[in-house]
PDB file of C-alpha atoms in Angstrom:
ATOM      1  CA  MET A  34      -0.085  -0.010  -0.004  1.00 40.00           C
ATOM      2  CA  LEU A  35       1.337   3.622  -0.986  1.00 44.00           C
ATOM      3  CA  THR A  36       0.541   6.390   0.986  1.00 43.00           C
ATOM      4  CA  VAL A  37       1.819   9.947   1.597  1.00 42.00           C
ATOM      5  CA  HIS A  38       4.406  11.028   4.444  1.00 41.00           C
ATOM      6  CA  HIS A  39       5.288  14.404   5.640  1.00 39.00           C
ATOM      7  CA  SER A  40       8.425  15.898   4.141  1.00 42.00           C
ATOM      8  CA  LYS A  41      10.190  19.292   3.638  1.00 47.00           C
ATOM      9  CA  GLN A  42      11.841  18.446   0.541  1.00 57.00           C
ATOM     10  CA  LYS A  43      12.135  21.302  -2.102  1.00 77.00           C
ATOM     11  CA  VAL A  44      13.632  19.860  -5.245  1.00 89.00           C
ATOM     12  CA  VAL A  45      12.896  16.178  -6.348  1.00 95.00           C
ATOM     13  CA  THR A  46      15.723  14.591  -8.650  1.00 95.00           C
ATOM     14  CA  LEU A  47      14.630  11.294 -10.101  1.00 96.00           C
ATOM     15  CA  GLU A  48      16.408   8.943 -12.595  1.00 95.00           C
ATOM     16  CA  ARG A  49      14.132   8.062 -15.553  1.00 95.00           C
ATOM     17  CA  THR A  50      13.165   4.716 -14.293  1.00 95.00           C
ATOM     18  CA  GLU A  51      12.335   6.031 -10.729  1.00 96.00           C
ATOM     19  CA  LEU A  52      10.125   8.765 -12.436  1.00 96.00           C
ATOM     20  CA  PHE A  53       8.328   6.195 -14.573  1.00 94.00           C
ATOM     21  CA  PHE A  54       7.658   3.761 -11.726  1.00 94.00           C
ATOM     22  CA  LEU A  55       6.282   6.548  -9.442  1.00 95.00           C
ATOM     23  CA  ALA A  56       4.184   8.177 -12.276  1.00 95.00           C
ATOM     24  CA  GLY A  57       2.744   4.570 -13.096  1.00 92.00           C
ATOM     25  CA  ILE A  58       1.777   3.977  -9.327  1.00 91.00           C
ATOM     26  CA  LEU A  59      -0.157   7.160  -9.566  1.00 93.00           C
ATOM     27  CA  GLY A  60      -1.872   6.130 -12.803  1.00 93.00           C
ATOM     28  CA  SER A  61      -0.059   8.044 -15.447  1.00 93.00           C
ATOM     29  CA  ASP A  62       1.299   6.668 -18.709  1.00 87.00           C
ATOM     30  CA  ARG A  63       1.728   9.985 -20.586  1.00 90.00           C
ATOM     31  CA  LEU A  64       4.943  11.562 -19.244  1.00 93.00           C
ATOM     32  CA  LEU A  65       5.903  14.497 -21.609  1.00 94.00           C
ATOM     33  CA  GLY A  66       9.245  14.297 -23.382  1.00 91.00           C
ATOM     34  CA  ILE A  67      10.471  11.276 -21.374  1.00 91.00           C
ATOM     35  CA  ASP A  68      11.006   8.026 -23.340  1.00 89.00           C
ATOM     36  CA  ASP A  69       9.715   4.897 -21.720  1.00 89.00           C
ATOM     37  CA  PRO A  70      12.751   3.146 -20.336  1.00 90.00           C
ATOM     38  CA  PHE A  71      11.134  -0.328 -20.278  1.00 90.00           C
ATOM     39  CA  VAL A  72      10.020  -0.898 -23.944  1.00 88.00           C
ATOM     40  CA  GLY A  73      10.619  -4.492 -24.744  1.00 88.00           C
ATOM     41  CA  TYR A  74      10.911  -5.580 -21.093  1.00 90.00           C
ATOM     42  CA  LEU A  75       9.232  -8.878 -20.015  1.00 90.00           C
ATOM     43  CA  THR A  76       6.872  -8.539 -17.056  1.00 91.00           C
ATOM     44  CA  GLU A  77       9.248 -10.454 -14.690  1.00 92.00           C
ATOM     45  CA  ASP A  78      12.004  -8.080 -15.693  1.00 92.00           C
ATOM     46  CA  ILE A  79      10.064  -5.004 -14.820  1.00 92.00           C
ATOM     47  CA  VAL A  80       9.215  -6.539 -11.440  1.00 92.00           C
ATOM     48  CA  LYS A  81      12.916  -6.981 -10.764  1.00 93.00           C
ATOM     49  CA  GLU A  82      13.494  -3.374 -11.796  1.00 93.00           C
ATOM     50  CA  TRP A  83      10.808  -2.166  -9.462  1.00 92.00           C
ATOM     51  CA  ASP A  84      12.617  -4.122  -6.541  1.00 92.00           C
ATOM     52  CA  LYS A  85      15.882  -2.317  -7.330  1.00 94.00           C
ATOM     53  CA  VAL A  86      14.197   1.267  -8.005  1.00 94.00           C
ATOM     54  CA  LYS A  87      12.279   0.920  -4.622  1.00 93.00           C
ATOM     55  CA  GLU A  88      15.328   0.311  -2.588  1.00 94.00           C
ATOM     56  CA  THR A  89      16.965   3.353  -4.208  1.00 95.00           C
ATOM     57  CA  LEU A  90      13.937   5.437  -3.515  1.00 95.00           C
ATOM     58  CA  LEU A  91      13.977   4.233   0.172  1.00 94.00           C
ATOM     59  CA  GLN A  92      17.611   5.199   0.575  1.00 94.00           C
ATOM     60  CA  LYS A  93      16.961   8.681  -0.834  1.00 93.00           C
ATOM     61  CA  GLY A  94      14.181   9.156   1.510  1.00 92.00           C
ATOM     62  CA  TYR A  95      11.520   9.674  -1.284  1.00 94.00           C
ATOM     63  CA  LEU A  96       9.807   6.566  -0.126  1.00 93.00           C
ATOM     64  CA  ILE A  97       9.575   5.336   3.460  1.00 89.00           C
ATOM     65  CA  GLN A  98       8.650   1.840   4.726  1.00 86.00           C
ATOM     66  CA  ASP A  99       7.350   1.480   8.345  1.00 79.00           C
ATOM     67  CA  GLU A 100       8.922  -0.859  10.611  1.00 79.00           C
ATOM     68  CA  GLY A 101       7.198  -4.348  10.716  1.00 74.00           C
ATOM     69  CA  SER A 102       4.946  -3.250   7.797  1.00 76.00           C
ATOM     70  CA  SER A 103       4.846  -3.898   4.120  1.00 78.00           C
ATOM     71  CA  ASP A 104       3.186  -0.426   3.659  1.00 84.00           C
ATOM     72  CA  ILE A 105       5.237   2.101   1.804  1.00 87.00           C
ATOM     73  CA  THR A 106       4.750   5.860   2.383  1.00 85.00           C
ATOM     74  CA  MET A 107       5.480   8.387  -0.211  1.00 88.00           C
ATOM     75  CA  THR A 108       6.680  11.943   0.872  1.00 92.00           C
ATOM     76  CA  PRO A 109       4.143  14.753  -0.010  1.00 92.00           C
ATOM     77  CA  THR A 110       6.663  16.630  -2.173  1.00 94.00           C
ATOM     78  CA  VAL A 111       7.373  13.596  -4.308  1.00 95.00           C
ATOM     79  CA  PHE A 112       3.640  12.749  -4.597  1.00 95.00           C
ATOM     80  CA  SER A 113       2.656  16.430  -5.585  1.00 95.00           C
ATOM     81  CA  ARG A 114       5.570  16.805  -8.116  1.00 96.00           C
ATOM     82  CA  VAL A 115       5.135  13.406  -9.913  1.00 97.00           C
ATOM     83  CA  ALA A 116       1.217  13.604  -9.812  1.00 96.00           C
ATOM     84  CA  ILE A 117       1.186  17.013 -11.353  1.00 97.00           C
ATOM     85  CA  ALA A 118       3.790  16.100 -13.829  1.00 97.00           C
ATOM     86  CA  GLY A 119       2.010  12.870 -14.920  1.00 96.00           C
ATOM     87  CA  LEU A 120      -1.614  13.844 -14.542  1.00 96.00           C
ATOM     88  CA  SER A 121      -2.011  17.396 -15.258  1.00 94.00           C
ATOM     89  CA  SER A 122      -4.165  18.291 -18.459  1.00 93.00           C
ATOM     90  CA  ARG A 123      -2.179  21.369 -19.524  1.00 94.00           C
ATOM     91  CA  ALA A 124       1.493  21.837 -20.106  1.00 94.00           C
ATOM     92  CA  PHE A 125       3.886  23.910 -22.272  1.00 92.00           C
ATOM     93  CA  ARG A 126       7.359  23.021 -23.505  1.00 95.00           C
ATOM     94  CA  PHE A 127       9.623  25.926 -23.227  1.00 95.00           C
ATOM     95  CA  GLN A 128      12.898  26.239 -25.331  1.00 96.00           C
ATOM     96  CA  LEU A 129      15.395  29.011 -25.076  1.00 96.00           C
ATOM     97  CA  GLU A 130      18.587  29.750 -26.861  1.00 95.00           C
ATOM     98  CA  GLU A 131      21.023  32.581 -25.858  1.00 92.00           C
ATOM     99  CA  LYS A 132      24.641  33.096 -26.548  1.00 83.00           C
ATOM    100  CA  GLY A 133      26.557  30.623 -24.331  1.00 81.00           C
ATOM    101  CA  SER A 134      23.521  28.886 -22.866  1.00 89.00           C
ATOM    102  CA  SER A 135      20.221  26.914 -23.644  1.00 92.00           C
ATOM    103  CA  TYR A 136      17.232  25.464 -21.789  1.00 94.00           C
ATOM    104  CA  GLU A 137      14.488  22.987 -22.512  1.00 95.00           C
ATOM    105  CA  GLY A 138      11.819  21.976 -20.070  1.00 95.00           C
ATOM    106  CA  TYR A 139       8.231  21.042 -19.593  1.00 97.00           C
ATOM    107  CA  LEU A 140       5.884  23.041 -17.260  1.00 97.00           C
ATOM    108  CA  HIS A 141       2.803  21.044 -16.146  1.00 97.00           C
ATOM    109  CA  CYS A 142       0.014  23.208 -14.857  1.00 95.00           C
ATOM    110  CA  THR A 143      -3.079  22.666 -12.559  1.00 92.00           C
ATOM    111  CA  ASN A 144      -5.199  25.734 -11.419  1.00 88.00           C
ATOM    112  CA  GLU A 145      -3.297  25.817  -8.114  1.00 89.00           C
ATOM    113  CA  ARG A 146       0.427  24.660  -8.990  1.00 93.00           C
ATOM    114  CA  VAL A 147       2.932  24.499 -11.884  1.00 95.00           C
ATOM    115  CA  VAL A 148       5.701  21.887 -11.642  1.00 97.00           C
ATOM    116  CA  GLU A 149       8.853  22.234 -14.023  1.00 97.00           C
ATOM    117  CA  VAL A 150      10.530  18.953 -15.268  1.00 97.00           C
ATOM    118  CA  ILE A 151      14.025  19.444 -16.726  1.00 96.00           C
ATOM    119  CA  ARG A 152      16.628  16.922 -17.781  1.00 94.00           C
ATOM    120  CA  THR A 153      19.919  17.451 -15.881  1.00 91.00           C
ATOM    121  CA  GLN A 154      23.380  16.845 -17.328  1.00 84.00           C
ATOM    122  CA  GLU A 155      23.744  13.763 -14.878  1.00 80.00           C
ATOM    123  CA  GLU A 156      24.241  10.171 -15.955  1.00 81.00           C
ATOM    124  CA  PRO A 157      22.154   7.882 -15.845  1.00 85.00           C
ATOM    125  CA  ILE A 158      19.288   9.990 -17.420  1.00 91.00           C
ATOM    126  CA  THR A 159      17.944  12.068 -14.500  1.00 95.00           C
ATOM    127  CA  TYR A 160      15.195  14.650 -14.133  1.00 96.00           C
ATOM    128  CA  GLN A 161      14.747  17.589 -11.684  1.00 96.00           C
ATOM    129  CA  LEU A 162      11.091  18.471 -10.659  1.00 97.00           C
ATOM    130  CA  SER A 163      10.574  21.820  -9.089  1.00 96.00           C
ATOM    131  CA  ASP A 164       7.505  23.754  -7.941  1.00 96.00           C
ATOM    132  CA  LEU A 165       7.386  27.120  -9.627  1.00 95.00           C
ATOM    133  CA  GLY A 166       4.257  28.306  -7.638  1.00 95.00           C
ATOM    134  CA  ASN A 167       0.918  29.336  -9.091  1.00 94.00           C
ATOM    135  CA  VAL A 168       0.263  29.904 -12.776  1.00 94.00           C
ATOM    136  CA  GLU A 169       1.076  33.635 -12.584  1.00 95.00           C
ATOM    137  CA  GLN A 170       4.180  33.047 -10.695  1.00 95.00           C
ATOM    138  CA  ALA A 171       5.350  30.566 -13.078  1.00 95.00           C
ATOM    139  CA  CYS A 172       4.710  32.873 -16.080  1.00 94.00           C
ATOM    140  CA  GLU A 173       6.822  35.478 -14.345  1.00 95.00           C
ATOM    141  CA  ASN A 174       9.539  32.958 -13.867  1.00 94.00           C
ATOM    142  CA  VAL A 175       9.522  31.917 -17.508  1.00 94.00           C
ATOM    143  CA  VAL A 176       9.605  35.528 -18.966  1.00 93.00           C
ATOM    144  CA  ASN A 177      12.307  36.662 -16.504  1.00 94.00           C
ATOM    145  CA  ARG A 178      14.617  34.006 -18.100  1.00 92.00           C
ATOM    146  CA  ILE A 179      14.533  35.638 -21.423  1.00 92.00           C
ATOM    147  CA  ASN A 180      16.901  38.528 -22.318  1.00 90.00           C
ATOM    148  CA  TRP A 181      14.153  40.882 -23.577  1.00 91.00           C
ATOM    149  CA  SER A 182      14.416  44.297 -25.440  1.00 90.00           C
ATOM    150  CA  SER A 183      12.962  47.137 -23.329  1.00 86.00           C
ATOM    151  CA  GLU A 184      12.083  48.988 -26.559  1.00 82.00           C
ATOM    152  CA  ASN A 185       8.290  49.056 -27.805  1.00 78.00           C
ATOM    153  CA  ILE A 186       7.894  49.168 -31.633  1.00 80.00           C
ATOM    154  CA  SER A 187       4.487  47.720 -31.576  1.00 71.00           C
ATOM    155  CA  GLU A 188       2.805  51.061 -32.014  1.00 72.00           C
ATOM    156  CA  ASN A 189       4.581  51.734 -35.228  1.00 81.00           C
ATOM    157  CA  ILE A 190       4.662  48.390 -36.879  1.00 90.00           C
ATOM    158  CA  PRO A 191       1.712  46.108 -37.488  1.00 91.00           C
ATOM    159  CA  ALA A 192       1.799  42.409 -37.528  1.00 94.00           C
ATOM    160  CA  LEU A 193       3.478  41.033 -40.555  1.00 96.00           C
ATOM    161  CA  MET A 194       2.026  37.983 -42.727  1.00 97.00           C
ATOM    162  CA  PHE A 195       4.288  35.690 -44.494  1.00 97.00           C
ATOM    163  CA  SER A 196       4.339  32.147 -46.241  1.00 95.00           C
ATOM    164  CA  LYS A 197       5.960  30.154 -43.318  1.00 93.00           C
ATOM    165  CA  LYS A 198       7.943  27.996 -45.986  1.00 94.00           C
ATOM    166  CA  LYS A 199       9.333  30.930 -47.732  1.00 96.00           C
ATOM    167  CA  PHE A 200      10.004  32.894 -44.494  1.00 96.00           C
ATOM    168  CA  TYR A 201      12.340  29.989 -43.289  1.00 94.00           C
ATOM    169  CA  GLU A 202      13.888  29.618 -46.825  1.00 96.00           C
ATOM    170  CA  ASN A 203      14.794  33.488 -46.635  1.00 96.00           C
ATOM    171  CA  MET A 204      16.196  33.107 -43.148  1.00 94.00           C
ATOM    172  CA  LYS A 205      18.524  30.312 -44.336  1.00 95.00           C
ATOM    173  CA  GLN A 206      19.528  31.938 -47.623  1.00 96.00           C
ATOM    174  CA  HIS A 207      20.098  35.614 -46.492  1.00 96.00           C
ATOM    175  CA  GLN A 208      22.481  36.200 -43.409  1.00 93.00           C
ATOM    176  CA  GLU A 209      22.918  39.919 -44.018  1.00 96.00           C
ATOM    177  CA  TRP A 210      20.348  42.497 -42.678  1.00 97.00           C
ATOM    178  CA  GLY A 211      20.009  44.448 -46.132  1.00 97.00           C
ATOM    179  CA  THR A 212      19.257  41.254 -48.194  1.00 97.00           C
ATOM    180  CA  LEU A 213      17.036  39.585 -45.764  1.00 97.00           C
ATOM    181  CA  SER A 214      15.066  42.852 -45.216  1.00 97.00           C
ATOM    182  CA  LYS A 215      14.479  42.906 -48.980  1.00 97.00           C
ATOM    183  CA  ALA A 216      13.510  39.274 -49.255  1.00 97.00           C
ATOM    184  CA  LEU A 217      11.039  39.780 -46.375  1.00 97.00           C
ATOM    185  CA  ALA A 218       9.617  42.859 -47.739  1.00 97.00           C
ATOM    186  CA  GLU A 219       8.708  41.078 -51.018  1.00 96.00           C
ATOM    187  CA  ASP A 220       6.715  38.664 -49.186  1.00 95.00           C
ATOM    188  CA  CYS A 221       4.779  40.757 -46.498  1.00 95.00           C
ATOM    189  CA  HIS A 222       4.760  44.006 -48.560  1.00 95.00           C
ATOM    190  CA  ASP A 223       5.884  46.107 -45.553  1.00 96.00           C
ATOM    191  CA  SER A 224       9.316  47.514 -45.994  1.00 95.00           C
ATOM    192  CA  GLN A 225       9.488  49.087 -42.716  1.00 94.00           C
ATOM    193  CA  GLY A 226       8.399  46.079 -40.657  1.00 96.00           C
ATOM    194  CA  ALA A 227      10.453  43.867 -42.881  1.00 97.00           C
ATOM    195  CA  ASP A 228      13.565  45.719 -41.901  1.00 96.00           C
ATOM    196  CA  ALA A 229      12.867  45.913 -38.227  1.00 95.00           C
ATOM    197  CA  LEU A 230      12.264  42.077 -38.278  1.00 97.00           C
ATOM    198  CA  ALA A 231      15.316  41.264 -40.230  1.00 97.00           C
ATOM    199  CA  LYS A 232      17.496  43.379 -37.938  1.00 96.00           C
ATOM    200  CA  THR A 233      16.284  41.276 -35.097  1.00 96.00           C
ATOM    201  CA  ILE A 234      16.756  38.025 -36.911  1.00 96.00           C
ATOM    202  CA  VAL A 235      20.375  38.873 -37.852  1.00 96.00           C
ATOM    203  CA  GLU A 236      21.247  40.527 -34.339  1.00 94.00           C
ATOM    204  CA  GLN A 237      19.096  38.362 -32.131  1.00 93.00           C
ATOM    205  CA  GLN A 238      20.275  37.744 -28.732  1.00 93.00           C
ATOM    206  CA  SER A 239      17.573  35.398 -27.722  1.00 94.00           C
ATOM    207  CA  GLU A 240      15.338  32.967 -29.516  1.00 95.00           C
ATOM    208  CA  GLY A 241      12.945  30.177 -28.246  1.00 95.00           C
ATOM    209  CA  GLU A 242       9.758  28.410 -28.608  1.00 94.00           C
ATOM    210  CA  PHE A 243       6.547  27.626 -26.565  1.00 92.00           C
ATOM    211  CA  GLN A 244       4.741  24.585 -27.465  1.00 92.00           C
ATOM    212  CA  LEU A 245       1.191  24.704 -25.587  1.00 91.00           C
ATOM    213  CA  LEU A 246      -0.364  21.462 -24.969  1.00 93.00           C
ATOM    214  CA  VAL A 247      -3.745  20.330 -23.680  1.00 93.00           C
ATOM    215  CA  TRP A 248      -4.724  16.698 -22.972  1.00 93.00           C
ATOM    216  CA  ASN A 249      -8.159  15.877 -24.520  1.00 91.00           C
ATOM    217  CA  GLY A 250      -8.471  12.465 -22.789  1.00 90.00           C
ATOM    218  CA  HIS A 251      -6.930  10.487 -25.667  1.00 90.00           C
ATOM    219  CA  GLU A 252      -3.832  12.534 -26.905  1.00 91.00           C
ATOM    220  CA  TRP A 253      -2.105  15.905 -26.624  1.00 92.00           C
ATOM    221  CA  GLU A 254      -3.460  18.674 -28.641  1.00 90.00           C
ATOM    222  CA  SER A 255      -0.570  21.338 -29.347  1.00 88.00           C
ATOM    223  CA  GLN A 256      -0.102  24.674 -30.788  1.00 85.00           C
ATOM    224  CA  SER A 257       3.238  26.570 -30.967  1.00 86.00           C
ATOM    225  CA  ALA A 258       4.718  30.068 -30.894  1.00 90.00           C
ATOM    226  CA  ALA A 259       8.202  31.086 -31.358  1.00 93.00           C
ATOM    227  CA  PHE A 260      10.036  34.295 -30.314  1.00 95.00           C
ATOM    228  CA  ILE A 261      13.220  36.177 -31.066  1.00 95.00           C
ATOM    229  CA  SER A 262      14.637  39.335 -29.656  1.00 94.00           C
ATOM    230  CA  ASP A 263      17.528  41.674 -30.012  1.00 93.00           C
ATOM    231  CA  ALA A 264      18.477  44.998 -28.350  1.00 91.00           C
ATOM    232  CA  SER A 265      15.758  46.769 -30.345  1.00 90.00           C
ATOM    233  CA  ALA A 266      12.758  44.471 -30.421  1.00 93.00           C
ATOM    234  CA  ASN A 267      10.869  41.422 -29.497  1.00 94.00           C
ATOM    235  CA  TRP A 268       8.898  39.483 -32.049  1.00 95.00           C
ATOM    236  CA  LEU A 269       6.336  36.782 -31.474  1.00 95.00           C
ATOM    237  CA  LEU A 270       6.027  34.293 -34.401  1.00 95.00           C
ATOM    238  CA  ARG A 271       2.689  32.381 -34.669  1.00 92.00           C
ATOM    239  CA  MET A 272       2.536  29.915 -37.579  1.00 89.00           C
ATOM    240  CA  SER A 273       0.512  27.107 -39.173  1.00 84.00           C
ATOM    241  CA  THR A 274       1.078  23.511 -37.724  1.00 75.00           C
ATOM    242  CA  VAL A 275      -1.295  21.121 -39.122  1.00 69.00           C
ATOM    243  CA  GLY A 276      -2.666  20.318 -42.578  1.00 65.00           C
ATOM    244  CA  LYS A 277      -1.732  22.330 -45.693  1.00 70.00           C
ATOM    245  CA  GLY A 278      -1.517  25.583 -44.027  1.00 80.00           C
ATOM    246  CA  ASP A 279       1.419  27.814 -44.984  1.00 90.00           C
ATOM    247  CA  TRP A 280       1.213  31.039 -42.978  1.00 94.00           C
ATOM    248  CA  LEU A 281       3.369  32.784 -40.451  1.00 95.00           C
ATOM    249  CA  VAL A 282       2.478  35.933 -38.514  1.00 96.00           C
ATOM    250  CA  ALA A 283       5.314  37.953 -36.846  1.00 96.00           C
ATOM    251  CA  SER A 284       4.252  40.511 -34.333  1.00 95.00           C
ATOM    252  CA  PRO A 285       6.321  42.990 -32.371  1.00 94.00           C
ATOM    253  CA  ALA A 286       5.610  42.415 -28.453  1.00 92.00           C
ATOM    254  CA  THR A 287       6.672  43.432 -25.228  1.00 90.00           C
ATOM    255  CA  LYS A 288       7.719  41.222 -22.203  1.00 91.00           C
ATOM    256  CA  GLU A 289       4.553  42.038 -20.436  1.00 92.00           C
ATOM    257  CA  GLN A 290       2.561  40.969 -23.656  1.00 90.00           C
ATOM    258  CA  PHE A 291       4.423  37.671 -23.761  1.00 90.00           C
ATOM    259  CA  LYS A 292       3.615  37.038 -20.139  1.00 92.00           C
ATOM    260  CA  ASP A 293      -0.183  37.954 -20.817  1.00 92.00           C
ATOM    261  CA  MET A 294      -0.153  35.505 -23.730  1.00 89.00           C
ATOM    262  CA  LEU A 295       1.064  32.723 -21.513  1.00 89.00           C
ATOM    263  CA  LEU A 296      -1.281  33.738 -18.600  1.00 91.00           C
ATOM    264  CA  ASP A 297      -4.425  33.712 -20.964  1.00 89.00           C
ATOM    265  CA  TRP A 298      -3.563  30.283 -22.458  1.00 83.00           C
ATOM    266  CA  LEU A 299      -2.750  28.656 -19.137  1.00 84.00           C
ATOM    267  CA  ASN A 300      -5.835  30.074 -17.500  1.00 81.00           C
ATOM    268  CA  GLN A 301      -8.167  28.826 -20.063  1.00 70.00           C
ATOM    269  CA  PRO A 302     -10.623  26.101 -18.425  1.00 59.00           C
ATOM    270  CA  VAL A 303     -10.345  22.415 -19.266  1.00 52.00           C
ATOM    271  CA  ASP A 304     -12.961  19.983 -19.126  1.00 50.00           C
ATOM    272  CA  HIS A 305     -11.209  17.686 -16.868  1.00 42.00           C
ATOM    273  CA  GLU A 306      -8.502  18.652 -14.321  1.00 41.00           C
ATOM    274  CA  GLU A 307      -6.523  16.121 -12.343  1.00 40.00           C
ATOM    275  CA  ARG A 308      -4.425  17.175  -9.335  1.00 37.00           C
TER     276      ARG A 308
END
């Protein structure tokens, strides 16, 4: 029998096998961004692995077995982190690239708490589960990691519409500000906006992507938005992701507008919320 035991743990670090077993105990089979370590295993082999993992978790203090009893207690921090990571109906994948550093993580959301899951550099494959607070605190945490421009050009430049395919072809073919600006202007028919966007692409100091995900009971539905920034501007890039759609909209945006976008999305009600 598995129950919850009091604990003051702040950050939970789990090897992939440990995370899979604990999530499975809580009824989850849909951990995002984490490959199943037991593909191809026979049932008896999985039982043996569980015995080894259980001992490791007991040694770490993540599980506690009462003397003279077969009952195992789970600390509340471990229970909460794994339950939210494995059972929440909303999440987003956040990627960030800046000069000399990169980040990738999944943020799993309920109406009350947000748990971040990131892969560490340790071997064997290990994940760190951290509580980022409520939704607003988590959004603040995310936007504060990005090196935003403090300039606001959104009042002077409207959203720009492109062919997604042609936009990325132009980015690959043209590495200089002037030639890229000209190529983008031919597609969006706004030379001022194309010039500002080309400058940010060439001189970018941050780039990344948000993949927003909702569990519909059968699979994850997703939509994506990318962003780039330099010293003069920040741009939000929304684009087609399914079917034969071929469009991309680039909009100048402030740090506050990015935060509001995340808040609006993560605060949308879902039909079924598990905690």
